[in-house]
Amino acid sequence: MENFRFSAVAKAWEHKPVEVKPMNVSVPTFFGRQVFTRERMRDYIAEQTLEQLFDAIDNNKPIGRELAGSVAIGMKKWAMENGATHFTHWFQPLTGGTAEKQDAFLGFDREGRAIEEFSGSELYQQEPDASSFPNGGIRNTFEARGYSAWDPTSPAFVIEDRLCIPTIFVAYTGEALDYKTPLIRSIDALNKAATDVCNYFDKNVRSVCMNLGWEQEYFLIDEALYAARPDLVMTGRTLMGHASSKTQQLDDHYFGTIPERVTCFMTELEQEALKLGIPVKTRHNEVAPNQFELAPIFEEVNLANDHNLLIMSLMEKIAHKHHFRVLLHEKPYAGVNGSGKHCNWSMQTNTGVNLLSPGKNPYANLQFVTFLVNVMAALNRHNGLLKASIISATNAHRLGANEAPPAIISIFLGTQLTQALNEIENADEDKGIIINAKKEMKLGVSHIPEILLDNTDRNRTSPFAFTGNRFEFRAVGSSANCGAAMLALNAVVAEQLIDFKAEVDALIASGEAKERALFKVIRKCIRETKAIRFDGNGYSDEWKAEAAKRGLDCETSAPLMIDRYLDPASVMMFEKANVLTLQELKSRCDVKWENYAAKLQIESRVLGDLVKNHVLPAAQRYQGVLLDNVLKLNKVFGDEAEAMTKEDKLMITKIARHNDEILRLTDEMAALRKVANHTEDARERAILFHDTVVPKMEAIREHVDELELIVDDELWTLPKYREMLFIR
């Protein structure tokens, strides 16, 4: 009987690069071609309507249904000219991906004749089934009503035959059932809080926007090999597989020449992304074999998040055309680097100033230090919450591994910046603060002007690192909706800035000069954030022990990390910032726990299936071959066969022991899974899966991986790491 594994490997090697036709035009010519940008709106919408629309978007005003009706007319005309026959509200439910319900541009006139129609009400609002998406108990199955509502700050776009309208998604009772709604709320909260603090330095600042530059890491695997691995198909990761002799130890893949087949995939992906206005800029090989990275130019955080979700969808569609499958799981292969989605985050004023970039003079650097230490203070206050925002069943495999940030949130600043903050903290207040007419300032601190020269090194072990003019949140997982991390980050910084301003204003009201008041509160923040500042090796056991001494959140159980959303301080912070209510927080925790348990339930069932239908039959067939050989040798050579059969007998015994242990552990895993499945409380169910089922899965894998080395290669039915990781 033919081994399906070998036919899959042969098919994978037969796949050739798929030719991609060049655009034959400059990038600016086709960039955003499929997006209803402001520039295109001018060609399809009346000037008066445009002024009202832009005023509403720019000044955060509600858009009335009458205005939406006028916009819909032009939007439909543009979309149909670009091949659209349907429209859809494109939203972000708590599944982590995107969702859409497609409707045709179809209606009837008074005479009953079919017409192409798209009304303002259809643009403004739709009604997806709110009970069929994760909702954490907010909606009962019989309470199906939910609403998606147009987000005009993120432009509509055409993909294939449909007009996609970015929207929020809320329950009939008003609670957010998505990531976009609280993300937008957090943007509003931080905008106001940061603007108020900016006005200490520049009264011309009217708004502050948050920018995001994500770095999307991913693996590619040939689709023939993917199809031959049921665990990859159903869970996104390999539940078993012995390490290949060669993996990433030579560091030869990182930034190496991109294979031709992959280049063709990347080229088509970039072309389609650019048409949709996604400013992709960087591509390269990552550390692990067949691992790659894609990164765009920074954008406003809400739009950047939309673009990241869109690019993940594009990757999967285009990879299929090139006979690849994209693996966005954080840890698809054991023993090699996992994949993250580094979120580079910064704040910028309407006057063009990056608040996390050192200024051109000491006074500007005081503003920079103000925002720097407030971000540090925010993370220090809500250390566990930021970890909860990025944890998942899939990211739990990656965090703490040797290439990923540890499951402890700390901040890396670099030697020079750390020294500057130390000098500010220890400066002699009696020397005072002198500011002349040109706003030059002396703090009695020599290093403040030198921040201009900051060339901070990078620390890949830090989950939250300052990298010169932004913070890089490295702990976010590759498959995640980065809105979850960004809304938490925005909210905690907003709360901190509000409290910072209250302290400064109180000092000013007591007669303190503004600059001295700022300086005093900054120094207080610097002293209070020492615990979270760490520039060393985050992988070391010494750091884990030190972090615990400092009082940082060192929890390693994913279900227990989620508890931090419901800490009184977290609830108060989210409600104060008007980002998430207590009910919404509870629902999100339930969704996270349910998702965690569901993923592990699937994994354990798939593992049991693979063990019983692939691993044990292969092991038993090989055991039979060895037994047959022993019997034949004994028959031919009699007593002389004892020495000849010694190794075979040892191998037979090894296989029997591994088989017995695998069967025992698999039965125990199934029994524990049933106990967890019958536990009604979502949190307790997730904890049971983590504490009881996962250890059995890990133990089963150890035995299976040992068998993979023992069993005759021709009898092993599942593609091996050496075959999956090195296909070109």
XYZ file of C-alpha atoms in Angstrom:
728
model
C 0.000 0.000 0.000
C 1.332 3.425 -0.974
C 2.366 5.647 1.909
C 0.391 8.890 1.541
C 3.235 10.743 3.241
C 5.670 9.916 0.440
C 3.206 10.937 -2.274
C 2.610 14.238 -0.434
C 6.356 14.899 -0.217
C 6.796 14.065 -3.899
C 3.945 16.383 -4.865
C 5.409 19.176 -2.744
C 8.740 18.930 -4.550
C 6.965 19.031 -7.914
C 5.386 22.416 -7.194
C 7.122 25.167 -9.160
C 7.063 28.944 -8.686
C 3.798 30.462 -9.928
C 4.553 33.342 -12.267
C 3.216 36.698 -11.139
C 2.631 39.348 -13.774
C 4.318 42.660 -12.971
C 2.058 45.691 -12.572
C 4.129 47.620 -15.156
C 3.197 50.877 -13.437
C 4.681 52.795 -10.539
C 3.434 51.986 -7.054
C 1.755 55.408 -6.572
C -0.295 54.691 -9.695
C -2.061 51.662 -8.263
C -1.681 52.249 -4.509
C -5.157 52.352 -2.958
C -6.834 51.670 -6.298
C -9.509 49.561 -4.588
C -10.102 51.968 -1.687
C -12.775 54.679 -1.461
C -10.278 57.318 -0.375
C -10.981 60.981 0.222
C -9.500 61.717 -3.167
C -11.940 59.348 -4.875
C -14.842 60.623 -2.808
C -14.395 64.008 -4.485
C -15.221 62.427 -7.833
C -18.386 60.680 -6.631
C -19.866 62.776 -3.800
C -21.206 66.331 -3.901
C -18.939 68.975 -2.393
C -21.409 70.031 0.318
C -21.896 66.422 1.423
C -18.138 65.913 1.445
C -17.578 68.911 3.717
C -20.087 67.558 6.222
C -18.609 64.062 6.042
C -15.022 65.218 6.516
C -16.051 67.525 9.355
C -17.793 64.624 11.080
C -14.791 62.312 10.649
C -12.133 64.852 11.605
C -13.982 66.249 14.597
C -15.505 63.016 15.880
C -19.095 64.053 15.213
C -21.986 61.634 14.604
C -23.032 61.073 10.995
C -26.768 61.359 10.383
C -28.720 58.953 8.203
C -29.444 61.657 5.650
C -25.728 62.286 5.181
C -25.134 58.529 4.977
C -27.715 58.329 2.179
C -25.850 60.900 0.115
C -22.550 59.108 0.669
C -24.080 55.732 -0.232
C -25.057 56.934 -3.713
C -21.488 57.848 -4.613
C -19.977 54.854 -2.842
C -22.203 52.428 -4.780
C -21.346 54.020 -8.121
C -17.609 53.837 -7.415
C -17.832 50.261 -6.139
C -19.792 49.028 -9.165
C -17.325 50.667 -11.525
C -14.687 48.576 -9.749
C -16.531 45.289 -10.236
C -18.605 45.075 -7.052
C -21.977 43.327 -7.246
C -22.461 42.950 -3.484
C -21.800 44.936 -0.333
C -20.991 43.785 3.187
C -20.383 45.160 6.638
C -16.855 43.991 7.487
C -16.499 43.624 11.254
C -14.295 42.077 13.925
C -16.171 39.681 16.235
C -14.504 38.143 19.252
C -13.382 35.174 17.158
C -10.180 37.137 16.502
C -10.761 37.325 12.747
C -13.256 39.195 10.563
C -16.824 38.463 9.509
C -19.158 39.593 6.743
C -22.683 39.006 5.460
C -22.873 39.792 1.739
C -25.925 41.413 0.131
C -26.450 42.167 -3.547
C -27.045 45.667 -4.898
C -30.609 44.576 -5.625
C -33.969 46.210 -5.096
C -37.229 46.884 -6.922
C -38.849 50.082 -8.101
C -42.541 50.898 -7.754
C -43.270 49.053 -10.975
C -41.689 45.887 -9.607
C -38.658 46.110 -11.876
C -35.279 44.992 -10.556
C -32.861 47.839 -9.913
C -29.375 48.215 -8.467
C -29.817 49.738 -5.051
C -27.740 50.687 -2.007
C -29.354 52.967 0.564
C -27.968 55.102 3.342
C -29.567 52.841 5.935
C -27.756 49.835 4.408
C -24.469 51.736 4.598
C -25.171 52.995 8.087
C -26.320 49.805 9.800
C -26.922 46.072 9.358
C -28.146 43.307 11.638
C -25.887 40.232 11.935
C -26.930 37.451 14.312
C -25.400 38.445 17.655
C -26.056 35.086 19.333
C -24.005 33.091 16.817
C -20.765 34.931 17.538
C -18.796 34.708 20.806
C -20.524 36.991 23.292
C -19.683 35.658 26.744
C -23.303 35.369 27.803
C -24.390 38.871 26.775
C -26.791 37.336 24.233
C -28.881 34.193 24.643
C -29.395 31.914 21.659
C -33.005 33.100 21.371
C -31.863 36.746 21.556
C -30.321 37.067 18.134
C -30.414 40.769 17.404
C -27.133 42.652 17.079
C -25.984 45.609 14.997
C -23.009 46.455 12.831
C -22.572 50.196 12.271
C -20.386 52.078 9.793
C -16.964 53.298 10.934
C -16.322 56.222 8.545
C -12.773 56.729 9.875
C -11.685 53.529 8.106
C -12.299 53.758 4.338
C -14.462 51.265 2.454
C -12.746 49.051 -0.091
C -13.570 46.622 -2.893
C -12.205 43.097 -2.778
C -13.179 40.627 -5.480
C -16.895 41.293 -6.168
C -17.896 43.023 -2.951
C -17.802 46.445 -1.350
C -16.469 46.044 2.202
C -17.547 48.633 4.764
C -15.547 48.566 8.031
C -17.971 48.568 10.960
C -18.305 48.162 14.675
C -20.412 45.296 16.074
C -22.589 45.701 19.166
C -25.372 43.801 20.914
C -29.009 44.892 20.772
C -28.500 46.132 24.312
C -25.476 48.211 23.303
C -22.523 46.190 24.616
C -19.500 45.849 22.352
C -19.176 42.396 20.764
C -16.026 43.170 18.803
C -12.521 44.596 19.017
C -13.075 47.753 16.973
C -15.646 49.385 19.281
C -13.472 49.463 22.444
C -10.403 50.235 20.330
C -12.093 53.383 19.027
C -13.203 54.263 22.558
C -9.615 53.850 23.805
C -8.335 56.067 20.998
C -10.784 58.782 22.026
C -9.782 58.452 25.688
C -6.051 58.661 25.028
C -6.502 61.467 22.505
C -8.159 63.651 25.133
C -5.798 62.732 27.975
C -2.645 63.169 25.881
C -3.860 66.441 24.366
C -4.469 67.886 27.828
C -0.907 67.041 28.891
C 0.539 68.318 25.592
C -1.023 71.702 26.290
C 1.491 72.154 29.105
C 4.085 72.450 26.344
C 2.207 73.685 23.266
C -1.240 75.272 23.281
C -1.528 74.640 19.529
C -1.966 70.902 20.066
C -5.622 70.056 19.436
C -5.419 66.297 19.078
C -3.115 63.314 19.490
C -3.359 60.175 17.376
C -1.905 56.753 18.099
C 0.210 55.149 15.382
C 0.809 51.444 14.910
C 3.316 49.575 12.807
C 2.813 45.822 13.023
C 5.349 43.199 11.983
C 3.549 40.046 10.845
C 5.517 36.815 11.178
C 4.269 33.603 9.575
C 5.260 30.163 8.291
C 4.614 28.685 4.855
C 4.122 24.992 4.183
C 3.400 23.209 0.914
C -0.318 22.462 0.703
C 0.291 18.771 -0.086
C 2.195 18.331 3.176
C -0.369 20.417 5.028
C -3.143 18.110 3.825
C -1.188 15.087 5.039
C -1.001 16.472 8.603
C -4.498 16.435 10.203
C -3.143 18.291 13.231
C -2.074 21.247 11.070
C -5.406 21.267 9.244
C -7.511 21.267 12.409
C -5.347 23.031 15.001
C -2.795 25.083 13.069
C 0.137 23.383 14.792
C 1.907 20.047 14.888
C 0.837 18.102 17.965
C 3.745 15.702 17.453
C 6.969 15.540 15.509
C 10.584 14.884 16.382
C 13.001 17.734 15.729
C 14.875 17.674 12.443
C 18.646 17.193 12.670
C 19.027 20.621 11.082
C 16.692 23.440 12.019
C 17.843 27.002 12.704
C 21.095 26.340 14.548
C 23.271 27.647 11.683
C 21.344 30.950 11.517
C 21.432 30.554 7.739
C 17.771 31.275 7.057
C 17.465 34.634 8.838
C 17.631 37.468 6.274
C 18.837 34.894 3.710
C 17.897 34.813 0.048
C 14.140 34.383 -0.237
C 13.260 31.190 -2.170
C 11.866 31.867 -5.660
C 8.531 30.204 -4.916
C 8.106 32.335 -1.816
C 9.155 35.501 -3.653
C 6.377 34.907 -6.185
C 3.876 34.550 -3.339
C 5.189 37.688 -1.626
C 5.083 39.684 -4.863
C 1.431 38.900 -5.514
C 0.552 39.501 -1.872
C 2.227 42.923 -1.979
C 0.477 43.869 -5.219
C -2.944 43.042 -3.791
C -2.127 44.731 -0.485
C -0.994 47.936 -2.179
C -4.186 48.048 -4.262
C -6.086 47.965 -0.975
C -4.035 50.825 0.442
C -1.977 48.678 2.825
C 1.496 50.301 2.792
C 3.557 47.093 2.897
C 7.245 47.913 2.806
C 9.453 45.199 4.322
C 9.732 41.452 3.648
C 12.400 38.990 4.724
C 13.219 35.497 5.928
C 12.760 35.032 9.657
C 14.874 32.862 11.948
C 13.182 29.472 11.571
C 13.176 27.530 8.286
C 10.192 28.499 6.100
C 9.362 31.410 8.433
C 8.964 34.908 7.015
C 7.944 38.438 7.963
C 5.924 41.237 6.399
C 5.786 44.793 7.750
C 4.108 48.041 6.582
C 4.724 51.733 7.125
C 3.123 53.069 10.333
C -0.537 54.138 10.192
C -3.174 55.429 12.569
C -3.902 52.544 14.950
C -7.535 51.857 13.968
C -6.716 51.761 10.257
C -3.508 49.800 10.876
C -5.451 47.173 12.789
C -8.005 46.885 9.965
C -5.158 46.482 7.501
C -3.507 43.760 9.565
C -6.704 41.711 9.627
C -7.112 42.253 5.901
C -3.527 41.209 5.152
C -3.972 37.971 7.123
C -7.013 37.143 5.009
C -5.139 38.019 1.808
C -2.185 35.852 2.826
C -4.341 32.763 3.169
C -6.118 33.326 -0.150
C -2.990 34.092 -2.183
C -0.911 31.337 -0.578
C -3.402 28.781 -1.894
C -2.796 30.003 -5.454
C 0.916 29.289 -4.963
C 0.304 25.804 -3.502
C 1.178 27.016 -0.015
C -0.702 27.219 3.237
C 0.014 30.050 5.673
C 0.521 29.067 9.304
C -0.295 31.990 11.597
C -0.222 29.879 14.752
C 2.292 31.242 17.236
C 4.082 27.885 17.569
C 3.330 25.517 14.667
C 6.570 23.574 15.205
C 8.276 22.620 18.456
C 11.977 23.355 18.768
C 12.130 26.290 16.349
C 11.158 29.930 16.654
C 7.503 30.777 16.951
C 5.771 33.733 15.309
C 4.782 37.040 16.862
C 3.187 40.249 15.693
C 5.385 43.001 17.078
C 3.233 46.086 17.578
C 5.264 49.317 17.279
C 3.199 51.995 19.018
C 3.649 55.749 19.276
C 1.700 58.988 19.771
C 1.731 61.976 17.431
C 0.210 65.439 17.757
C -1.733 67.285 15.070
C 1.310 69.591 14.880
C 3.452 66.666 13.690
C 5.382 65.944 16.898
C 6.081 62.343 17.874
C 5.647 62.414 21.628
C 7.973 59.429 22.054
C 10.798 60.951 20.051
C 13.485 63.009 21.812
C 13.232 66.704 20.957
C 15.635 69.214 19.483
C 16.217 71.079 22.730
C 16.031 70.376 26.460
C 12.518 71.848 26.769
C 11.209 69.546 24.052
C 12.960 66.696 25.802
C 10.997 67.492 28.960
C 7.845 66.756 26.950
C 9.417 63.539 25.659
C 10.379 62.434 29.173
C 6.882 63.295 30.416
C 5.224 60.899 27.997
C 7.937 58.271 28.304
C 7.623 57.962 32.071
C 3.828 58.015 31.918
C 3.808 55.024 29.579
C 6.192 53.301 31.977
C 3.968 54.141 34.931
C 0.876 52.866 33.116
C 2.492 49.489 32.451
C 3.774 49.327 36.002
C 0.248 49.846 37.360
C -1.378 47.350 35.002
C 1.419 44.877 34.471
C -0.792 41.787 34.586
C -3.537 43.326 32.469
C -1.190 43.950 29.536
C -0.179 40.287 29.714
C -3.837 39.247 29.794
C -4.445 41.289 26.638
C -2.051 39.140 24.608
C -2.565 35.689 26.124
C -4.344 32.907 24.260
C -4.153 29.133 23.962
C -1.925 29.569 20.914
C 0.334 32.359 22.181
C 0.875 30.457 25.439
C 3.053 27.993 23.470
C 5.317 30.834 22.306
C 5.714 33.072 25.369
C 8.695 32.088 27.430
C 10.320 29.996 24.718
C 13.913 30.859 23.847
C 13.059 33.181 20.982
C 10.024 34.934 22.434
C 9.478 37.437 25.229
C 8.891 35.781 28.592
C 5.433 35.692 30.153
C 6.485 38.645 32.331
C 5.860 42.206 31.160
C 8.936 44.412 31.581
C 10.226 47.508 29.793
C 13.592 47.832 28.076
C 14.944 51.389 27.779
C 18.622 50.969 26.922
C 21.705 52.138 28.792
C 21.680 55.804 27.828
C 18.022 56.460 28.508
C 18.171 54.559 31.792
C 21.150 56.683 32.834
C 19.307 59.878 31.888
C 16.269 58.910 33.966
C 18.501 58.017 36.902
C 20.115 61.445 36.731
C 16.718 63.142 36.634
C 15.646 61.168 39.674
C 18.791 62.110 41.600
C 19.076 65.718 40.407
C 19.485 68.446 43.024
C 16.172 70.293 43.159
C 17.873 73.255 44.793
C 19.585 74.026 41.491
C 16.185 74.789 40.151
C 14.857 74.891 36.638
C 15.883 77.841 34.494
C 13.993 78.634 31.291
C 14.916 81.598 29.130
C 12.908 83.272 26.379
C 13.974 80.651 23.854
C 12.628 77.886 26.078
C 16.091 76.533 26.769
C 16.049 74.720 30.052
C 18.554 73.614 32.629
C 17.511 70.889 34.986
C 20.865 70.412 36.598
C 20.921 67.170 34.590
C 23.670 66.825 32.017
C 22.167 63.935 30.074
C 18.842 65.475 29.081
C 20.209 67.215 25.941
C 22.078 64.053 24.938
C 18.861 62.071 24.580
C 18.894 63.579 21.097
C 21.727 61.190 20.269
C 19.945 58.138 21.649
C 20.766 55.078 19.583
C 19.147 52.554 21.891
C 20.175 48.960 21.340
C 17.439 46.379 20.807
C 16.570 43.681 23.309
C 14.732 40.804 21.664
C 13.976 39.249 25.060
C 11.951 42.253 26.194
C 8.172 42.071 25.695
C 7.864 45.880 25.702
C 10.940 47.697 24.452
C 11.652 51.348 23.722
C 13.290 51.477 20.295
C 14.218 55.119 19.761
C 10.911 56.821 18.920
C 8.291 54.218 19.819
C 7.546 51.277 22.059
C 7.597 47.818 20.542
C 5.065 45.481 22.146
C 6.765 42.227 21.146
C 4.586 39.824 23.130
C 1.557 40.058 20.803
C 0.895 36.765 19.009
C 0.998 36.307 15.236
C -2.621 35.104 14.939
C -4.066 37.753 17.252
C -6.259 40.717 16.510
C -3.777 43.329 17.726
C -6.713 45.562 18.667
C -6.974 43.609 21.951
C -3.478 44.679 23.001
C -3.776 48.198 21.585
C -7.058 49.029 23.325
C -5.602 47.898 26.649
C -2.414 49.898 26.081
C -4.303 53.029 25.030
C -6.624 52.774 28.012
C -3.949 52.320 30.692
C -1.879 55.205 29.298
C -4.979 57.415 29.171
C -5.715 56.713 32.839
C -2.111 57.420 33.811
C -2.005 60.728 31.918
C -5.260 61.835 33.551
C -3.832 61.104 37.004
C -0.498 62.704 36.081
C -2.231 65.926 35.031
C -4.300 65.979 38.213
C -1.113 65.782 40.305
C 0.644 68.488 38.307
C -2.395 70.778 38.414
C -2.645 70.330 42.184
C 0.990 71.422 42.594
C 0.453 74.414 40.311
C -2.674 75.373 42.279
C -0.561 75.315 45.457
C 1.793 77.904 43.945
C 4.395 75.695 42.267
C 5.747 76.824 38.888
C 4.528 74.661 36.001
C 7.951 73.309 35.003
C 8.901 72.530 38.601
C 5.550 70.794 39.140
C 6.112 68.687 36.029
C 9.613 67.846 37.171
C 8.441 66.731 40.628
C 5.754 64.391 39.312
C 8.113 63.004 36.642
C 10.668 62.158 39.325
C 7.948 60.441 41.339
C 7.004 58.337 38.288
C 10.641 57.409 37.679
C 11.026 56.192 41.259
C 7.792 54.197 41.123
C 8.591 52.431 37.846
C 11.928 50.875 38.769
C 10.306 47.467 39.175
C 9.202 47.212 35.574
C 12.450 48.493 34.025
C 14.771 45.684 32.990
C 17.469 45.797 30.319
C 18.939 42.326 30.838
C 18.248 38.835 29.534
C 14.545 38.133 29.895
C 15.113 34.440 29.165
C 17.188 33.792 32.267
C 15.911 31.989 35.351
C 17.540 34.740 37.421
C 15.192 37.308 35.869
C 12.122 35.205 36.673
C 13.193 35.081 40.306
C 14.027 38.797 40.319
C 10.700 39.712 38.673
C 8.829 37.868 41.407
C 10.785 39.808 44.052
C 9.849 43.051 42.307
C 6.177 42.172 42.488
C 5.655 41.787 38.736
C 2.989 39.420 37.485
C 4.754 36.082 36.919
C 1.681 33.903 36.379
C 2.245 31.234 33.706
C -1.236 29.697 33.513
C -3.120 31.270 30.613
C -6.592 30.889 32.211
C -5.372 32.600 35.377
C -3.717 35.418 33.412
C -7.171 36.305 32.052
C -8.335 37.071 35.617
C -6.458 40.367 35.466
C -9.240 41.851 33.312
C -11.523 41.639 36.339
C -9.139 43.069 38.933
C -10.823 46.046 40.643
C -8.084 48.353 39.299
C -8.664 47.109 35.737
C -12.437 47.469 35.971
C -12.124 50.983 37.397
C -9.599 51.988 34.724
C -11.654 50.714 31.776
C -14.852 52.272 33.088
C -13.167 55.600 33.869
C -11.789 55.719 30.312
C -15.195 54.677 28.912
C -13.546 51.805 27.024
C -15.203 48.693 28.490
C -17.960 48.256 31.057
C -17.889 45.601 33.756
C -20.432 43.576 31.765
C -18.272 43.793 28.637
C -15.170 42.789 30.605
C -16.932 39.778 32.078
C -18.139 38.705 28.644
C -14.637 38.992 27.149
C -13.166 36.901 29.923
C -15.795 34.228 29.339
C -15.053 34.289 25.613
C -11.313 33.937 26.280
C -11.843 31.030 28.678
C -14.271 29.317 26.320
C -11.902 29.787 23.394
C -8.978 28.416 25.392
C -10.902 25.310 26.429
C -12.344 24.764 22.948
C -8.935 24.899 21.286
C -7.480 22.404 23.743
C -10.508 20.164 23.407
C -9.950 20.059 19.646
C -6.212 19.487 20.038
C -6.641 16.624 22.474
C -9.235 14.939 20.265
C -7.019 15.302 17.194
C -4.063 13.941 19.140
C -6.077 10.912 20.214
C -7.141 10.310 16.624
C -3.572 10.545 15.300
C -2.275 8.227 17.995
C -4.837 5.521 17.322
C -5.010 5.801 13.529
C -1.439 6.699 12.579
C 1.139 6.296 15.322
C 0.191 3.012 16.985
C -0.606 1.161 13.723
C 2.778 2.191 12.277
C 4.568 1.163 15.472
C 2.751 -2.152 15.614
C 3.518 -2.902 11.949
C 7.199 -2.284 12.569
C 7.024 -4.335 15.749
C 5.551 -7.137 13.661
C 8.395 -6.861 11.156
C 10.934 -7.185 13.965
C 9.080 -10.121 15.538
C 8.941 -11.863 12.187
C 12.681 -11.347 11.771
C 13.384 -12.793 15.238
C 11.230 -15.843 14.554
C 12.908 -16.491 11.213
C 16.404 -16.124 12.663
C 15.548 -18.500 15.496
C 14.131 -20.989 13.029
C 17.213 -20.895 10.817
C 19.998 -20.545 13.366
C 18.511 -22.041 16.524
C 20.559 -21.298 19.643
C 23.048 -19.306 17.592
C 20.334 -16.710 16.872
C 20.386 -15.363 20.444
C 23.127 -12.839 19.717
C 21.681 -11.987 16.286
C 18.246 -11.109 17.711
C 19.376 -9.181 20.796
C 18.957 -5.689 19.269
C 15.635 -6.576 17.641
C 14.284 -7.836 20.964
C 15.368 -4.646 22.728
C 13.646 -2.615 20.007
C 10.491 -4.721 20.292
C 10.469 -4.102 24.042
C 10.971 -0.350 23.580
C 8.114 -0.137 21.100
C 5.845 -2.161 23.395
C 6.602 0.136 26.341
C 6.001 3.283 24.315
C 2.769 1.834 22.913
C 1.524 0.868 26.369
C 2.306 4.327 27.761
C 0.691 6.082 24.802
C -2.489 3.999 25.168
C -2.624 4.588 28.910
C -2.014 8.320 28.620
C -4.467 8.701 25.742
C -7.225 6.997 27.724
C -6.445 9.151 30.761
C -6.446 12.275 28.576
C -9.868 11.361 27.165
C -11.283 10.806 30.649
C -9.907 14.137 31.911
C -11.229 15.892 28.825
C -14.714 14.576 29.555
C -14.519 15.885 33.118
C -13.479 19.313 31.836
C -16.145 19.319 29.125
C -18.869 18.663 31.697
C -17.736 21.597 33.838
C -20.232 24.402 33.269
C -18.171 27.353 34.508
C -15.995 28.637 31.623
C -13.098 29.640 33.863
C -13.005 26.347 35.741
C -13.242 24.439 32.473
C -10.260 26.329 31.043
C -8.259 25.736 34.232
C -9.019 22.004 34.102
C -7.837 21.781 30.516
C -4.644 23.657 31.410
C -3.899 21.729 34.602
C -4.967 18.202 33.650
C -5.315 17.711 29.892
C -2.255 19.629 28.677
C 0.243 17.619 30.795
C -1.145 14.389 29.299
C -0.808 15.795 25.791
C 2.801 16.738 26.438
C 3.572 13.299 27.865
C 1.957 11.563 24.881
C 4.022 13.676 22.529
C 7.271 12.626 24.215
C 6.522 8.956 23.580
C 5.296 9.558 20.023
C 8.393 11.548 19.123
C 10.573 8.743 20.444
C 8.656 6.236 18.324
C 9.175 8.397 15.251
C 12.918 7.794 15.595
C 12.479 4.049 16.114
C 9.854 3.064 13.532
C 10.959 2.280 9.978
C 10.746 5.508 7.960
C 8.750 3.779 5.225
C 6.017 2.853 7.690
C 5.604 6.330 9.272
C 2.543 7.934 7.682
C 2.809 11.554 8.862
C 5.165 14.059 7.168
C 8.183 14.741 9.373
C 9.739 18.035 10.393
C 12.642 17.575 7.983
C 10.116 17.358 5.143
C 7.785 20.171 6.210
C 10.417 22.763 7.099
C 12.659 22.597 4.061
C 10.339 22.490 1.023
C 11.158 25.164 -1.542
